[in-house]
PDB file of C-alpha atoms and ligand atoms in Angstrom:
ATOM      1  CA  MET A   1     148.536 116.006  10.855  1.00 54.00           C
ATOM      2  CA  ALA A   2     148.279 119.643   9.791  1.00 77.00           C
ATOM      3  CA  MET A   3     144.803 119.036   8.125  1.00 86.00           C
ATOM      4  CA  THR A   4     141.904 118.395  10.608  1.00 91.00           C
ATOM      5  CA  GLY A   5     138.267 119.092  10.874  1.00 97.00           C
ATOM      6  CA  VAL A   6     136.454 119.277   7.551  1.00 98.00           C
ATOM      7  CA  LEU A   7     138.706 117.789   4.797  1.00 98.00           C
ATOM      8  CA  ARG A   8     136.987 118.300   1.507  1.00 98.00           C
ATOM      9  CA  PRO A   9     133.704 118.111  -0.507  1.00 98.00           C
ATOM     10  CA  GLY A  10     132.681 114.441  -0.565  1.00 98.00           C
ATOM     11  CA  HIS A  11     129.478 113.998  -2.308  1.00 98.00           C
ATOM     12  CA  MET A  12     126.512 115.633  -3.896  1.00 98.00           C
ATOM     13  CA  GLN A  13     123.192 114.173  -4.531  1.00 98.00           C
ATOM     14  CA  LEU A  14     121.737 115.612  -7.814  1.00 98.00           C
ATOM     15  CA  ARG A  15     118.186 115.333  -9.225  1.00 98.00           C
ATOM     16  CA  VAL A  16     117.807 114.465 -12.800  1.00 98.00           C
ATOM     17  CA  LEU A  17     114.613 114.308 -14.937  1.00 98.00           C
ATOM     18  CA  ASP A  18     115.590 111.203 -16.854  1.00 98.00           C
ATOM     19  CA  LEU A  19     117.780 108.788 -15.176  1.00 98.00           C
ATOM     20  CA  GLU A  20     119.124 107.033 -18.324  1.00 98.00           C
ATOM     21  CA  GLU A  21     119.971 110.347 -19.827  1.00 98.00           C
ATOM     22  CA  GLY A  22     121.711 111.417 -16.760  1.00 98.00           C
ATOM     23  CA  ILE A  23     123.690 108.238 -16.503  1.00 98.00           C
ATOM     24  CA  ASN A  24     124.865 108.587 -20.153  1.00 98.00           C
ATOM     25  CA  HIS A  25     125.896 112.146 -19.570  1.00 98.00           C
ATOM     26  CA  TYR A  26     127.814 111.570 -16.323  1.00 98.00           C
ATOM     27  CA  LYS A  27     129.265 108.311 -17.320  1.00 98.00           C
ATOM     28  CA  ASN A  28     130.006 108.508 -20.969  1.00 97.00           C
ATOM     29  CA  VAL A  29     130.347 112.235 -21.630  1.00 98.00           C
ATOM     30  CA  LEU A  30     131.760 113.463 -18.316  1.00 98.00           C
ATOM     31  CA  GLY A  31     133.463 110.196 -17.900  1.00 97.00           C
ATOM     32  CA  LEU A  32     132.708 109.285 -14.180  1.00 98.00           C
ATOM     33  CA  VAL A  33     132.917 105.757 -13.011  1.00 97.00           C
ATOM     34  CA  GLU A  34     129.671 104.173 -11.970  1.00 98.00           C
ATOM     35  CA  THR A  35     130.178 102.434  -8.596  1.00 98.00           C
ATOM     36  CA  GLY A  36     126.613 101.171  -7.574  1.00 98.00           C
ATOM     37  CA  ARG A  37     122.874 101.421  -7.649  1.00 98.00           C
ATOM     38  CA  ASP A  38     120.756 101.148  -4.620  1.00 98.00           C
ATOM     39  CA  ALA A  39     117.243  99.934  -3.663  1.00 97.00           C
ATOM     40  CA  GLN A  40     115.756 103.481  -4.155  1.00 97.00           C
ATOM     41  CA  GLY A  41     117.086 103.456  -7.780  1.00 98.00           C
ATOM     42  CA  ARG A  42     119.790 105.903  -7.118  1.00 98.00           C
ATOM     43  CA  VAL A  43     122.988 105.670  -9.255  1.00 98.00           C
ATOM     44  CA  TYR A  44     126.420 106.305  -7.728  1.00 98.00           C
ATOM     45  CA  PHE A  45     129.473 107.652  -9.426  1.00 98.00           C
ATOM     46  CA  LYS A  46     133.172 108.673  -8.586  1.00 98.00           C
ATOM     47  CA  ALA A  47     135.745 110.432 -10.651  1.00 97.00           C
ATOM     48  CA  TRP A  48     138.504 108.045 -11.645  1.00 96.00           C
ATOM     49  CA  ASP A  49     141.239 109.249  -9.339  1.00 96.00           C
ATOM     50  CA  GLU A  50     138.920 109.558  -6.175  1.00 97.00           C
ATOM     51  CA  ARG A  51     139.453 106.682  -3.861  1.00 98.00           C
ATOM     52  CA  ASP A  52     136.151 106.751  -1.965  1.00 98.00           C
ATOM     53  CA  HIS A  53     133.224 104.842  -3.243  1.00 98.00           C
ATOM     54  CA  ASN A  54     131.100 107.803  -4.559  1.00 98.00           C
ATOM     55  CA  SER A  55     131.039 111.478  -5.044  1.00 98.00           C
ATOM     56  CA  LEU A  56     128.009 112.043  -7.170  1.00 98.00           C
ATOM     57  CA  ILE A  57     124.654 110.339  -6.616  1.00 98.00           C
ATOM     58  CA  LEU A  58     121.795 110.755  -9.175  1.00 98.00           C
ATOM     59  CA  ARG A  59     118.235 110.488  -8.293  1.00 98.00           C
ATOM     60  CA  GLN A  60     115.342 110.701 -10.729  1.00 98.00           C
ATOM     61  CA  ALA A  61     112.866 113.448  -9.839  1.00 98.00           C
ATOM     62  CA  ASP A  62     110.369 115.820 -11.355  1.00 98.00           C
ATOM     63  CA  SER A  63     112.633 118.770 -10.826  1.00 98.00           C
ATOM     64  CA  ALA A  64     116.369 119.263 -11.485  1.00 98.00           C
ATOM     65  CA  GLY A  65     118.713 120.521  -8.740  1.00 98.00           C
ATOM     66  CA  MET A  66     120.609 119.461  -5.640  1.00 98.00           C
ATOM     67  CA  ASP A  67     119.289 117.346  -2.859  1.00 98.00           C
ATOM     68  CA  PHE A  68     122.386 117.805  -0.481  1.00 98.00           C
ATOM     69  CA  PHE A  69     126.173 118.523  -0.589  1.00 98.00           C
ATOM     70  CA  ALA A  70     128.423 116.765   1.890  1.00 98.00           C
ATOM     71  CA  PHE A  71     131.919 117.243   3.332  1.00 98.00           C
ATOM     72  CA  LYS A  72     134.184 114.459   4.452  1.00 98.00           C
ATOM     73  CA  VAL A  73     135.634 115.128   7.981  1.00 98.00           C
ATOM     74  CA  ALA A  74     138.732 113.830   9.498  1.00 97.00           C
ATOM     75  CA  ASP A  75     137.328 111.000  11.743  1.00 98.00           C
ATOM     76  CA  LYS A  76     134.364 110.011  13.799  1.00 98.00           C
ATOM     77  CA  ALA A  77     135.496 111.975  16.782  1.00 98.00           C
ATOM     78  CA  THR A  78     135.565 115.162  14.519  1.00 98.00           C
ATOM     79  CA  LEU A  79     132.064 114.280  13.276  1.00 98.00           C
ATOM     80  CA  GLU A  80     130.711 114.141  16.923  1.00 98.00           C
ATOM     81  CA  LYS A  81     132.519 117.325  17.869  1.00 98.00           C
ATOM     82  CA  LEU A  82     131.110 119.281  14.726  1.00 98.00           C
ATOM     83  CA  ASP A  83     127.626 117.876  15.399  1.00 98.00           C
ATOM     84  CA  ALA A  84     127.913 119.274  19.081  1.00 98.00           C
ATOM     85  CA  ASP A  85     129.421 122.594  17.871  1.00 98.00           C
ATOM     86  CA  LEU A  86     126.588 123.021  15.339  1.00 98.00           C
ATOM     87  CA  LYS A  87     123.957 122.333  17.841  1.00 98.00           C
ATOM     88  CA  ALA A  88     125.615 124.792  20.283  1.00 98.00           C
ATOM     89  CA  TYR A  89     125.641 127.358  17.600  1.00 98.00           C
ATOM     90  CA  GLY A  90     121.781 126.941  17.268  1.00 98.00           C
ATOM     91  CA  VAL A  91     121.741 124.698  14.139  1.00 98.00           C
ATOM     92  CA  ALA A  92     119.363 121.703  14.240  1.00 98.00           C
ATOM     93  CA  THR A  93     121.089 118.601  12.952  1.00 98.00           C
ATOM     94  CA  GLU A  94     119.842 115.304  11.885  1.00 98.00           C
ATOM     95  CA  ARG A  95     121.556 111.984  11.876  1.00 98.00           C
ATOM     96  CA  ILE A  96     121.269 109.853   8.652  1.00 98.00           C
ATOM     97  CA  PRO A  97     122.220 106.270   9.566  1.00 98.00           C
ATOM     98  CA  ALA A  98     125.249 104.500   8.042  1.00 98.00           C
ATOM     99  CA  GLY A  99     124.503 102.711   4.835  1.00 98.00           C
ATOM    100  CA  GLU A 100     121.529 104.975   3.787  1.00 98.00           C
ATOM    101  CA  LEU A 101     124.068 105.986   1.023  1.00 98.00           C
ATOM    102  CA  LEU A 102     125.983 103.102  -0.314  1.00 98.00           C
ATOM    103  CA  GLU A 103     129.315 102.501   1.351  1.00 98.00           C
ATOM    104  CA  THR A 104     128.941 105.499   3.349  1.00 98.00           C
ATOM    105  CA  GLY A 105     128.997 105.987   7.186  1.00 98.00           C
ATOM    106  CA  GLU A 106     126.706 107.941   9.456  1.00 98.00           C
ATOM    107  CA  ARG A 107     125.909 111.429   8.202  1.00 98.00           C
ATOM    108  CA  VAL A 108     125.104 114.701   9.985  1.00 98.00           C
ATOM    109  CA  ARG A 109     122.684 116.756   8.128  1.00 98.00           C
ATOM    110  CA  PHE A 110     121.621 120.354   8.581  1.00 98.00           C
ATOM    111  CA  MET A 111     120.173 123.240   6.732  1.00 98.00           C
ATOM    112  CA  ILE A 112     122.159 126.456   6.098  1.00 98.00           C
ATOM    113  CA  PRO A 113     120.519 129.914   5.984  1.00 98.00           C
ATOM    114  CA  SER A 114     120.744 129.882   2.134  1.00 98.00           C
ATOM    115  CA  GLY A 115     118.314 126.954   2.160  1.00 98.00           C
ATOM    116  CA  HIS A 116     120.645 124.242   1.152  1.00 98.00           C
ATOM    117  CA  ALA A 117     121.055 120.796   2.933  1.00 98.00           C
ATOM    118  CA  ILE A 118     124.639 120.339   4.026  1.00 98.00           C
ATOM    119  CA  GLU A 119     126.143 116.946   5.452  1.00 98.00           C
ATOM    120  CA  LEU A 120     129.245 115.868   7.159  1.00 98.00           C
ATOM    121  CA  TYR A 121     130.379 112.436   7.314  1.00 98.00           C
ATOM    122  CA  ALA A 122     133.560 110.655   8.362  1.00 98.00           C
ATOM    123  CA  GLU A 123     133.578 107.192   6.657  1.00 98.00           C
ATOM    124  CA  LYS A 124     133.196 106.009   3.046  1.00 98.00           C
ATOM    125  CA  THR A 125     134.682 102.836   1.783  1.00 98.00           C
ATOM    126  CA  ASP A 126     137.954 103.297  -0.024  1.00 98.00           C
ATOM    127  CA  VAL A 127     137.611 101.484  -3.399  1.00 98.00           C
ATOM    128  CA  GLY A 128     140.730 102.875  -4.783  1.00 95.00           C
ATOM    129  CA  ASN A 129     141.465 104.671  -8.103  1.00 94.00           C
ATOM    130  CA  GLY A 130     142.402 101.557 -10.077  1.00 91.00           C
ATOM    131  CA  MET A 131     146.098 101.800  -9.198  1.00 92.00           C
ATOM    132  CA  GLN A 132     148.027  99.968  -6.633  1.00 92.00           C
ATOM    133  CA  TYR A 133     148.815 101.467  -3.203  1.00 95.00           C
ATOM    134  CA  VAL A 134     152.312  99.952  -3.413  1.00 96.00           C
ATOM    135  CA  ASN A 135     154.412 100.964  -6.384  1.00 96.00           C
ATOM    136  CA  PRO A 136     151.613 102.438  -8.312  1.00 95.00           C
ATOM    137  CA  ASP A 137     151.368 103.554 -12.004  1.00 92.00           C
ATOM    138  CA  PRO A 138     150.614 107.250 -12.485  1.00 90.00           C
ATOM    139  CA  TRP A 139     147.447 106.810 -14.228  1.00 89.00           C
ATOM    140  CA  THR A 140     145.340 104.009 -15.811  1.00 86.00           C
ATOM    141  CA  PRO A 141     144.139 103.816 -19.462  1.00 84.00           C
ATOM    142  CA  ASP A 142     140.678 103.097 -18.012  1.00 79.00           C
ATOM    143  CA  ALA A 143     140.662 106.811 -16.845  1.00 80.00           C
ATOM    144  CA  GLU A 144     140.423 108.231 -20.374  1.00 80.00           C
ATOM    145  CA  ARG A 145     136.742 107.792 -20.959  1.00 91.00           C
ATOM    146  CA  GLY A 146     134.955 111.097 -21.755  1.00 96.00           C
ATOM    147  CA  ILE A 147     136.206 114.187 -20.039  1.00 97.00           C
ATOM    148  CA  ALA A 148     137.613 112.280 -17.180  1.00 96.00           C
ATOM    149  CA  PRO A 149     137.902 114.762 -14.335  1.00 97.00           C
ATOM    150  CA  VAL A 150     140.200 113.704 -11.415  1.00 96.00           C
ATOM    151  CA  ARG A 151     137.715 114.617  -8.594  1.00 97.00           C
ATOM    152  CA  LEU A 152     134.454 116.440  -7.630  1.00 98.00           C
ATOM    153  CA  ASP A 153     136.035 119.802  -6.728  1.00 98.00           C
ATOM    154  CA  HIS A 154     133.501 122.359  -5.359  1.00 98.00           C
ATOM    155  CA  ALA A 155     129.850 123.645  -5.761  1.00 98.00           C
ATOM    156  CA  LEU A 156     128.493 127.059  -6.233  1.00 98.00           C
ATOM    157  CA  LEU A 157     125.162 127.567  -4.476  1.00 98.00           C
ATOM    158  CA  TYR A 158     122.526 130.286  -4.942  1.00 97.00           C
ATOM    159  CA  GLY A 159     120.433 131.405  -1.968  1.00 98.00           C
ATOM    160  CA  PRO A 160     119.698 134.327   0.646  1.00 98.00           C
ATOM    161  CA  ASP A 161     121.595 135.235   3.725  1.00 98.00           C
ATOM    162  CA  ILE A 162     125.043 134.394   2.493  1.00 98.00           C
ATOM    163  CA  GLU A 163     126.748 136.501   5.322  1.00 98.00           C
ATOM    164  CA  LYS A 164     125.064 134.103   7.755  1.00 98.00           C
ATOM    165  CA  VAL A 165     126.308 131.057   5.735  1.00 98.00           C
ATOM    166  CA  GLN A 166     129.709 132.565   5.790  1.00 98.00           C
ATOM    167  CA  LYS A 167     129.712 133.024   9.532  1.00 98.00           C
ATOM    168  CA  LEU A 168     128.529 129.474  10.081  1.00 98.00           C
ATOM    169  CA  PHE A 169     131.103 127.922   7.865  1.00 98.00           C
ATOM    170  CA  VAL A 170     133.890 130.142   9.391  1.00 98.00           C
ATOM    171  CA  ASP A 171     132.988 130.172  13.168  1.00 98.00           C
ATOM    172  CA  VAL A 172     131.843 126.479  13.393  1.00 98.00           C
ATOM    173  CA  LEU A 173     133.167 124.459  10.437  1.00 98.00           C
ATOM    174  CA  GLY A 174     136.723 126.241  10.169  1.00 97.00           C
ATOM    175  CA  PHE A 175     136.478 127.506   6.636  1.00 98.00           C
ATOM    176  CA  TYR A 176     138.074 130.755   5.668  1.00 97.00           C
ATOM    177  CA  LEU A 177     137.048 133.516   3.100  1.00 98.00           C
ATOM    178  CA  VAL A 178     139.349 133.328  -0.059  1.00 97.00           C
ATOM    179  CA  GLU A 179     137.563 135.849  -2.269  1.00 97.00           C
ATOM    180  CA  ARG A 180     134.423 137.983  -2.390  1.00 97.00           C
ATOM    181  CA  VAL A 181     132.463 140.079  -4.884  1.00 96.00           C
ATOM    182  CA  LEU A 182     130.775 143.213  -3.475  1.00 97.00           C
ATOM    183  CA  MET A 183     127.485 144.562  -4.538  1.00 96.00           C
ATOM    184  CA  GLU A 184     126.873 148.043  -5.792  1.00 94.00           C
ATOM    185  CA  ASP A 185     126.705 149.469  -2.197  1.00 97.00           C
ATOM    186  CA  GLY A 186     130.319 148.629  -1.882  1.00 96.00           C
ATOM    187  CA  LYS A 187     129.677 146.832   1.412  1.00 96.00           C
ATOM    188  CA  THR A 188     127.412 143.809   1.069  1.00 97.00           C
ATOM    189  CA  ASP A 189     128.819 140.638  -0.420  1.00 97.00           C
ATOM    190  CA  LEU A 190     127.260 139.385  -3.698  1.00 96.00           C
ATOM    191  CA  ALA A 191     129.283 136.208  -3.648  1.00 97.00           C
ATOM    192  CA  ILE A 192     131.777 134.649  -1.390  1.00 98.00           C
ATOM    193  CA  TRP A 193     134.298 131.776  -1.983  1.00 98.00           C
ATOM    194  CA  LEU A 194     135.176 129.734   1.041  1.00 98.00           C
ATOM    195  CA  SER A 195     137.970 127.113   1.611  1.00 97.00           C
ATOM    196  CA  CYS A 196     138.341 124.431   4.207  1.00 97.00           C
ATOM    197  CA  SER A 197     141.663 123.415   2.666  1.00 96.00           C
ATOM    198  CA  HIS A 198     144.470 124.681   0.454  1.00 94.00           C
ATOM    199  CA  LYS A 199     142.059 124.863  -2.533  1.00 95.00           C
ATOM    200  CA  ALA A 200     140.908 128.300  -3.822  1.00 94.00           C
ATOM    201  CA  HIS A 201     137.360 127.227  -2.873  1.00 97.00           C
ATOM    202  CA  ASP A 202     135.460 124.250  -1.532  1.00 98.00           C
ATOM    203  CA  ILE A 203     132.128 126.048  -1.514  1.00 98.00           C
ATOM    204  CA  ALA A 204     130.946 129.322  -3.084  1.00 98.00           C
ATOM    205  CA  LEU A 205     127.638 131.183  -2.636  1.00 98.00           C
ATOM    206  CA  VAL A 206     125.889 133.972  -4.558  1.00 97.00           C
ATOM    207  CA  ARG A 207     123.181 136.079  -3.041  1.00 97.00           C
ATOM    208  CA  HIS A 208     119.889 135.109  -4.579  1.00 96.00           C
ATOM    209  CA  PRO A 209     116.339 135.620  -3.301  1.00 96.00           C
ATOM    210  CA  GLU A 210     115.164 132.021  -3.889  1.00 97.00           C
ATOM    211  CA  PRO A 211     116.607 129.592  -1.430  1.00 98.00           C
ATOM    212  CA  GLY A 212     118.311 126.195  -2.085  1.00 98.00           C
ATOM    213  CA  LYS A 213     119.411 126.655  -5.671  1.00 98.00           C
ATOM    214  CA  LEU A 214     122.331 125.057  -7.402  1.00 98.00           C
ATOM    215  CA  HIS A 215     124.357 127.193  -9.680  1.00 97.00           C
ATOM    216  CA  HIS A 216     126.994 124.499 -10.594  1.00 98.00           C
ATOM    217  CA  VAL A 217     128.821 121.465  -9.428  1.00 98.00           C
ATOM    218  CA  SER A 218     132.480 121.479 -10.541  1.00 98.00           C
ATOM    219  CA  PHE A 219     134.978 118.793 -11.596  1.00 98.00           C
ATOM    220  CA  LEU A 220     138.691 119.171 -11.541  1.00 98.00           C
ATOM    221  CA  LEU A 221     140.796 118.597 -14.616  1.00 97.00           C
ATOM    222  CA  GLU A 222     144.614 118.698 -14.486  1.00 95.00           C
ATOM    223  CA  SER A 223     145.496 121.208 -17.234  1.00 96.00           C
ATOM    224  CA  TRP A 224     144.202 123.911 -19.477  1.00 95.00           C
ATOM    225  CA  GLU A 225     144.660 121.562 -22.398  1.00 96.00           C
ATOM    226  CA  LYS A 226     142.292 119.137 -20.777  1.00 97.00           C
ATOM    227  CA  VAL A 227     139.722 121.964 -20.391  1.00 97.00           C
ATOM    228  CA  LEU A 228     139.989 122.438 -24.234  1.00 97.00           C
ATOM    229  CA  ARG A 229     139.715 118.824 -24.661  1.00 97.00           C
ATOM    230  CA  ALA A 230     136.531 118.745 -22.539  1.00 98.00           C
ATOM    231  CA  ALA A 231     134.964 121.458 -24.689  1.00 97.00           C
ATOM    232  CA  ASP A 232     135.681 119.249 -27.786  1.00 97.00           C
ATOM    233  CA  ILE A 233     134.056 116.295 -26.087  1.00 98.00           C
ATOM    234  CA  MET A 234     131.095 118.527 -25.193  1.00 98.00           C
ATOM    235  CA  SER A 235     130.688 119.681 -28.716  1.00 97.00           C
ATOM    236  CA  MET A 236     131.066 115.967 -30.081  1.00 97.00           C
ATOM    237  CA  ASN A 237     128.077 114.993 -27.763  1.00 98.00           C
ATOM    238  CA  LYS A 238     126.095 118.217 -28.297  1.00 97.00           C
ATOM    239  CA  VAL A 239     126.210 119.279 -24.756  1.00 98.00           C
ATOM    240  CA  SER A 240     124.643 122.711 -24.077  1.00 97.00           C
ATOM    241  CA  ILE A 241     127.745 124.907 -23.248  1.00 96.00           C
ATOM    242  CA  ASP A 242     127.052 127.958 -21.147  1.00 94.00           C
ATOM    243  CA  ILE A 243     130.403 129.691 -21.473  1.00 93.00           C
ATOM    244  CA  GLY A 244     134.078 128.806 -22.153  1.00 89.00           C
ATOM    245  CA  PRO A 245     136.652 127.672 -22.304  1.00 95.00           C
ATOM    246  CA  THR A 246     137.708 130.816 -20.506  1.00 94.00           C
ATOM    247  CA  ARG A 247     139.272 131.948 -17.190  1.00 93.00           C
ATOM    248  CA  HIS A 248     137.693 133.243 -13.933  1.00 93.00           C
ATOM    249  CA  GLY A 249     139.309 136.226 -12.419  1.00 91.00           C
ATOM    250  CA  VAL A 250     138.185 134.969  -9.082  1.00 92.00           C
ATOM    251  CA  THR A 251     140.332 131.932  -8.079  1.00 93.00           C
ATOM    252  CA  ARG A 252     142.086 132.402 -11.545  1.00 94.00           C
ATOM    253  CA  GLY A 253     140.722 128.907 -12.547  1.00 94.00           C
ATOM    254  CA  THR A 254     140.127 127.981 -16.151  1.00 95.00           C
ATOM    255  CA  THR A 255     136.679 126.874 -16.962  1.00 96.00           C
ATOM    256  CA  ILE A 256     133.881 125.688 -19.074  1.00 97.00           C
ATOM    257  CA  TYR A 257     130.174 125.891 -17.650  1.00 96.00           C
ATOM    258  CA  ALA A 258     127.721 123.540 -19.307  1.00 97.00           C
ATOM    259  CA  PHE A 259     124.413 121.902 -18.594  1.00 98.00           C
ATOM    260  CA  ASP A 260     123.572 118.335 -18.157  1.00 98.00           C
ATOM    261  CA  PRO A 261     120.387 117.026 -19.981  1.00 98.00           C
ATOM    262  CA  SER A 262     118.191 118.009 -17.008  1.00 98.00           C
ATOM    263  CA  GLY A 263     119.558 121.505 -16.923  1.00 98.00           C
ATOM    264  CA  ASN A 264     121.883 121.202 -14.001  1.00 98.00           C
ATOM    265  CA  ARG A 265     124.890 123.309 -14.663  1.00 98.00           C
ATOM    266  CA  PHE A 266     128.314 121.669 -14.240  1.00 98.00           C
ATOM    267  CA  GLU A 267     131.877 123.011 -14.601  1.00 98.00           C
ATOM    268  CA  THR A 268     134.995 121.456 -15.732  1.00 98.00           C
ATOM    269  CA  PHE A 269     137.711 123.463 -13.998  1.00 97.00           C
ATOM    270  CA  CYS A 270     141.331 123.663 -13.804  1.00 96.00           C
ATOM    271  CA  GLY A 271     143.884 125.680 -11.798  1.00 84.00           C
ATOM    272  CA  GLY A 272     143.229 128.267  -9.199  1.00 86.00           C
ATOM    273  CA  TYR A 273     145.864 129.439  -6.854  1.00 93.00           C
ATOM    274  CA  GLN A 274     146.673 127.641  -3.600  1.00 94.00           C
ATOM    275  CA  PRO A 275     145.608 129.936  -0.613  1.00 95.00           C
ATOM    276  CA  TYR A 276     146.522 129.471   3.075  1.00 95.00           C
ATOM    277  CA  PRO A 277     144.207 130.442   5.992  1.00 94.00           C
ATOM    278  CA  ASP A 278     146.375 133.432   6.799  1.00 96.00           C
ATOM    279  CA  TYR A 279     145.860 134.988   3.330  1.00 96.00           C
ATOM    280  CA  ALA A 280     143.936 138.193   3.249  1.00 97.00           C
ATOM    281  CA  PRO A 281     140.711 137.769   1.206  1.00 97.00           C
ATOM    282  CA  ILE A 282     140.612 139.122  -2.234  1.00 97.00           C
ATOM    283  CA  THR A 283     137.883 141.656  -3.078  1.00 97.00           C
ATOM    284  CA  TRP A 284     136.226 142.248  -6.394  1.00 97.00           C
ATOM    285  CA  THR A 285     134.224 145.453  -6.722  1.00 96.00           C
ATOM    286  CA  TRP A 286     130.790 145.812  -8.353  1.00 94.00           C
ATOM    287  CA  GLU A 287     132.309 147.726 -11.253  1.00 93.00           C
ATOM    288  CA  GLU A 288     134.671 144.725 -12.009  1.00 91.00           C
ATOM    289  CA  VAL A 289     132.317 141.865 -11.198  1.00 89.00           C
ATOM    290  CA  GLY A 290     132.272 140.752 -14.968  1.00 89.00           C
ATOM    291  CA  THR A 291     136.101 140.705 -15.016  1.00 92.00           C
ATOM    292  CA  GLY A 292     135.992 138.647 -11.773  1.00 90.00           C
ATOM    293  CA  VAL A 293     133.652 136.048 -13.100  1.00 89.00           C
ATOM    294  CA  PHE A 294     134.681 135.880 -16.823  1.00 91.00           C
ATOM    295  CA  TYR A 295     138.188 137.449 -16.986  1.00 92.00           C
ATOM    296  CA  HIS A 296     138.426 137.555 -20.895  1.00 91.00           C
ATOM    297  CA  ASP A 297     134.818 138.639 -21.709  1.00 88.00           C
ATOM    298  CA  ARG A 298     134.755 141.155 -18.740  1.00 91.00           C
ATOM    299  CA  LYS A 299     130.986 140.951 -18.416  1.00 89.00           C
ATOM    300  CA  LEU A 300     128.539 138.569 -16.995  1.00 86.00           C
ATOM    301  CA  ASN A 301     126.056 136.867 -19.314  1.00 84.00           C
ATOM    302  CA  GLU A 302     122.423 136.906 -18.288  1.00 83.00           C
ATOM    303  CA  ARG A 303     122.469 133.122 -17.689  1.00 86.00           C
ATOM    304  CA  PHE A 304     125.147 133.313 -15.029  1.00 83.00           C
ATOM    305  CA  LEU A 305     122.954 135.409 -12.850  1.00 82.00           C
ATOM    306  CA  THR A 306     119.513 133.870 -13.632  1.00 87.00           C
ATOM    307  CA  VAL A 307     119.785 130.159 -14.651  1.00 93.00           C
ATOM    308  CA  VAL A 308     120.031 127.831 -11.694  1.00 94.00           C
ATOM    309  CA  SER A 309     118.488 124.448 -10.804  1.00 96.00           C
TER     310      SER A 309
HETATM  311 FE1  LIG B   1     133.107 126.738 -10.033  1.00 70.89          FE
END
């Protein structure tokens, strides 16, 4: 197997101010599949084409934002190795027992310098995507509720010390830098896009004074036409759209940013090129940061830099 170590983003726990509003948004507008509820009142979802039991967990709270973002690793031996590697690197880790999240194995949780809780886990129950594993159909009519993304794709997090986050993700977790945006000094990174896979990014960070903030959680669509359709569905449901449909210069992805009813930004995203770990990182200069983020407008809007949850 060529792909080892950290495989992909696996789940995010998100805080919402009103659980019923949140459920309606993520189930009926975004079109995720509800897969369970637990004794704490948390509600579990997966995208229709994901096979594991859950990728988004909603928790009602007094403030919006992200509780934690998790990556699935190849197997239990990898989980043990990465836990030991993190400790050797000087990162304190915590074990969350199997079953604390429904249908999810033991998790290793740690804080990164930007103030976010990150988890690793090896096991989550395969509940399938509604198609057979022998002679499957290519899709299921049940998938076409709402925007219907195929998977949780990545997250963009805001916080301080992103160069330390980059070093940790690269040196310990095996990620590589795909793209970066420089600050006015021409040296310091304003933003970084990191991949553990063949995707343009699995996690991205923007330098920001306040730790632990969520800029957006992103869901993958399969075509530009589906991004346009997502905008139609958002408008039908009076979803607050931040920007789009448009294209990012960074990653080349096509995109819409919008807000859930609690003010958490989410993205419906398509495309992006497919890098390999040997690719030289792409750099965007301060003068072209607007083009890098919003390729058509060629300037940032104020919300992109300031509104986080
Ligand atoms: Fe994104």
